[in-house]
Coordinates of C-alpha atoms and ligand atoms in Angstrom, one line a residue:
M1 CA -52.9 28.7 -24.6
P2 CA -54.1 25.2 -24.2
D3 CA -54.7 24.0 -20.7
A4 CA -52.0 21.7 -19.2
N5 CA -53.1 18.1 -19.2
P6 CA -50.8 16.1 -16.9
A7 CA -52.8 12.9 -17.3
A8 CA -52.4 13.1 -21.1
L9 CA -48.7 13.8 -20.8
D10 CA -48.2 10.9 -18.4
F11 CA -50.0 8.7 -20.8
L12 CA -47.6 9.7 -23.6
L13 CA -44.6 9.1 -21.4
T14 CA -45.7 5.6 -20.4
R15 CA -47.7 4.2 -23.4
Q16 CA -46.7 1.0 -25.0
S17 CA -48.2 -1.3 -27.5
V18 CA -49.4 -4.8 -26.6
S19 CA -48.1 -7.6 -28.8
A20 CA -50.8 -8.5 -31.3
K21 CA -50.1 -12.2 -30.6
T22 CA -51.3 -11.8 -27.0
L23 CA -54.5 -10.0 -27.7
R24 CA -57.8 -11.9 -26.9
P25 CA -61.5 -11.2 -26.7
P26 CA -63.3 -9.2 -25.4
V27 CA -62.7 -6.5 -27.9
P28 CA -64.0 -2.8 -28.0
S29 CA -67.6 -2.2 -28.9
R30 CA -68.7 -0.4 -32.0
A31 CA -69.4 2.8 -29.9
E32 CA -65.9 2.6 -28.4
L33 CA -64.4 2.1 -31.8
E34 CA -66.2 5.1 -33.1
T35 CA -64.6 7.2 -30.4
M36 CA -61.1 5.8 -31.2
L37 CA -61.6 6.4 -35.0
T38 CA -62.7 9.9 -34.3
A39 CA -59.5 10.4 -32.4
A40 CA -57.5 8.8 -35.2
A41 CA -59.1 11.2 -37.7
R42 CA -58.0 14.2 -35.6
V43 CA -54.4 14.3 -36.8
P44 CA -52.4 17.0 -38.5
D45 CA -53.5 16.9 -42.2
H46 CA -52.0 19.5 -44.5
G47 CA -54.8 20.8 -46.7
G48 CA -57.5 18.9 -44.8
L49 CA -57.4 16.1 -47.5
A50 CA -58.2 13.2 -45.1
P51 CA -55.7 11.1 -47.1
W52 CA -56.5 8.0 -45.1
R53 CA -59.5 5.8 -44.3
F54 CA -60.3 3.0 -41.9
I55 CA -61.7 -0.5 -42.6
V56 CA -62.9 -2.2 -39.4
L57 CA -62.4 -5.9 -39.6
E58 CA -64.6 -8.0 -37.4
R59 CA -64.1 -11.7 -36.7
P60 CA -65.8 -13.2 -39.8
A61 CA -63.9 -10.7 -42.0
L62 CA -60.6 -11.6 -40.3
E63 CA -61.3 -15.3 -41.0
R64 CA -61.9 -14.4 -44.7
L65 CA -58.6 -12.4 -44.7
A66 CA -56.8 -15.3 -43.2
R67 CA -58.0 -17.6 -46.0
I68 CA -57.0 -15.1 -48.7
A69 CA -53.5 -14.6 -47.1
A70 CA -53.0 -18.4 -47.1
A71 CA -54.1 -18.6 -50.8
R72 CA -52.0 -15.6 -51.8
G73 CA -48.9 -16.9 -49.9
A74 CA -49.2 -20.2 -51.7
A75 CA -49.7 -18.6 -55.1
L76 CA -46.6 -16.4 -54.5
G77 CA -44.5 -19.5 -53.6
Y78 CA -43.8 -18.6 -50.0
D79 CA -42.7 -21.2 -47.6
A80 CA -45.0 -22.6 -44.9
E81 CA -43.5 -20.4 -42.2
K82 CA -44.0 -17.2 -44.1
I83 CA -47.5 -18.2 -45.2
G84 CA -48.3 -19.0 -41.5
K85 CA -47.2 -15.6 -40.4
G86 CA -49.3 -13.8 -42.9
E87 CA -52.3 -16.0 -42.3
G88 CA -51.9 -16.1 -38.5
Q89 CA -52.0 -12.3 -38.1
F90 CA -55.7 -12.5 -39.1
A91 CA -56.6 -16.0 -37.9
R92 CA -55.7 -15.2 -34.3
S93 CA -57.1 -11.6 -34.3
S94 CA -60.5 -10.8 -32.8
L95 CA -60.6 -7.2 -34.1
A96 CA -58.4 -5.1 -36.4
V97 CA -58.6 -1.8 -38.2
A98 CA -56.9 -1.6 -41.6
V99 CA -55.6 1.9 -41.9
I100 CA -55.6 2.7 -45.6
A101 CA -53.5 5.5 -47.2
S102 CA -55.8 7.1 -49.7
P103 CA -53.7 9.9 -51.3
A104 CA -55.2 12.7 -53.2
I105 CA -53.7 14.8 -55.9
S106 CA -52.9 18.1 -54.2
E107 CA -50.8 21.2 -55.1
K108 CA -50.6 22.0 -51.4
A109 CA -49.7 18.7 -49.7
P110 CA -47.3 16.5 -51.6
E111 CA -47.8 12.8 -51.2
V112 CA -45.0 12.4 -48.6
E113 CA -47.0 14.7 -46.3
Q114 CA -50.1 12.7 -46.8
T115 CA -48.1 9.5 -46.0
L116 CA -46.8 11.2 -42.8
S117 CA -50.4 12.1 -41.8
T118 CA -51.5 8.5 -42.4
G119 CA -48.7 7.3 -40.0
A120 CA -50.0 9.8 -37.5
A121 CA -53.5 8.4 -37.8
C122 CA -52.1 4.9 -37.1
V123 CA -50.4 6.0 -33.9
S124 CA -53.4 8.0 -32.8
L125 CA -55.6 4.9 -33.3
V126 CA -53.2 2.8 -31.2
N127 CA -53.0 5.5 -28.6
A128 CA -56.8 5.9 -28.5
A129 CA -57.2 2.2 -27.9
L130 CA -54.6 2.1 -25.2
A131 CA -56.1 5.2 -23.5
S132 CA -59.5 3.4 -23.5
G133 CA -57.9 0.5 -21.6
W134 CA -57.5 -1.9 -24.5
G135 CA -54.4 -3.6 -25.9
A136 CA -53.4 -2.5 -29.4
A137 CA -50.5 -3.0 -31.9
W138 CA -49.7 -1.6 -35.3
I139 CA -48.6 -4.5 -37.6
T140 CA -47.9 -4.7 -41.3
G141 CA -46.4 -8.1 -42.4
W142 CA -46.2 -9.2 -46.0
P143 CA -50.0 -9.1 -46.7
A144 CA -49.9 -5.3 -46.1
F145 CA -47.4 -5.0 -49.1
D146 CA -49.0 -7.6 -51.4
R147 CA -51.0 -5.8 -54.1
G148 CA -53.1 -8.9 -54.8
F149 CA -54.0 -9.3 -51.2
A150 CA -54.9 -5.6 -50.9
E151 CA -57.2 -5.8 -53.9
E152 CA -58.8 -9.1 -53.2
A153 CA -59.2 -8.8 -49.4
L154 CA -59.8 -5.1 -49.0
S155 CA -60.9 -3.9 -52.5
L156 CA -58.4 -1.0 -52.5
A157 CA -58.4 1.5 -55.3
P158 CA -55.3 1.6 -57.4
Q159 CA -53.8 4.6 -55.6
E160 CA -54.5 3.2 -52.1
W161 CA -52.2 1.1 -50.0
V162 CA -52.2 -0.5 -46.5
A163 CA -50.4 1.6 -43.9
G164 CA -51.0 -1.1 -41.3
F165 CA -53.4 -3.3 -39.4
V166 CA -54.1 -2.1 -35.9
H167 CA -55.1 -5.1 -33.9
M168 CA -57.1 -4.5 -30.6
G169 CA -58.3 -6.6 -27.7
T170 CA -57.6 -7.7 -24.2
P171 CA -54.0 -8.3 -23.3
G172 CA -53.4 -12.0 -22.5
S173 CA -50.3 -11.4 -20.4
A174 CA -48.4 -8.5 -19.0
V175 CA -45.2 -7.6 -20.8
G176 CA -42.3 -5.3 -19.8
D177 CA -41.6 -2.2 -21.8
R178 CA -39.1 -2.3 -24.7
P179 CA -35.9 -0.2 -24.4
R180 CA -36.5 3.4 -25.5
P181 CA -33.8 5.5 -27.1
A182 CA -31.7 7.7 -24.8
L183 CA -32.4 11.4 -25.6
D184 CA -28.7 12.3 -25.9
R185 CA -28.5 9.9 -28.9
I186 CA -31.4 11.4 -30.8
V187 CA -31.6 15.0 -29.8
T188 CA -29.4 17.9 -31.0
W189 CA -29.9 21.2 -29.1
V190 CA -29.1 24.2 -31.3
A191 CA -28.8 27.3 -29.2
A192 CA -27.4 29.7 -31.7
Ligands
FMN201 C1 -45.1 0.8 -39.7 C2 -44.9 -0.3 -38.6 C3 -45.1 -1.6 -38.9 C4 -44.9 -2.6 -38.0 N1 -45.1 -3.9 -38.3 C5 -44.9 -4.9 -37.4 C6 -45.0 -6.3 -37.8 O1 -45.4 -6.6 -38.9 N2 -44.8 -7.2 -36.9 C7 -44.4 -6.9 -35.6 O2 -44.2 -7.7 -34.8 N3 -44.2 -5.6 -35.2 C8 -44.5 -4.6 -36.1 N4 -44.3 -3.3 -35.8 C9 -43.9 -2.9 -34.4 C10 -45.1 -3.0 -33.4 O3 -46.0 -2.0 -33.7 C11 -44.5 -2.9 -32.0 O4 -45.5 -3.5 -31.2 C12 -44.1 -1.5 -31.6 O5 -42.9 -1.2 -32.2 C13 -44.1 -1.4 -30.1 O6 -43.8 0.0 -29.9 P1 -44.5 0.8 -28.7 O7 -44.6 0.0 -27.5 O8 -43.7 2.0 -28.6 O9 -45.9 1.2 -29.2 C14 -44.5 -2.3 -36.7 C15 -44.4 -0.9 -36.3 C16 -44.6 0.1 -37.3 C17 -44.4 1.5 -36.9

């Protein structure tokens, strides 16, 4: 039996992301990030395939991604607002981790299970940042789904895709929690 961990349970009952737009420097150190990434890699993973990987994006890399997003958005014919959203995600960020789904061919774990494990890695990374006292948010946005961006900005292999960008930093302002679903709406108890 695992030991009860009320502090961990309390964290899970109260955790909330911090809007990426409000995140500012300072950001976690490399040593802190290594701890968070170790936690993120400790997720259920059928077959032990590690079907995900992490690309840590420091400030100069984020500036480069902002430039690529602006160029891609223009090439795709997006309007200024949409280009600005894609570019701004990187232009205003001080630190982000791109979580990359890197599926393997496996008899044991179909791709959907590998995708679920990748989502779990994203949540664990957000939670590890929050539990370390940093603000964090999991964002996608159109650059996450644009193949040209993924290849030019992140050099992804053909089978890989972006599960999300986890932005981290110091919260600029306190925000209230968002509404959470009522249990009676989402839970069915089956006694027999
Ligand atoms: C897969 C995924 C993609 C998301 N992409 C965005 C996004 O592009 N922009 C955004 O504002 N929020 C996005 N969100 C929502 C943020 O993560 C949001 O901060 C989160 O829902 C807050 O929930 P929490 O407080 O329970 O962590 C996304 C969430 C998920 C799960």
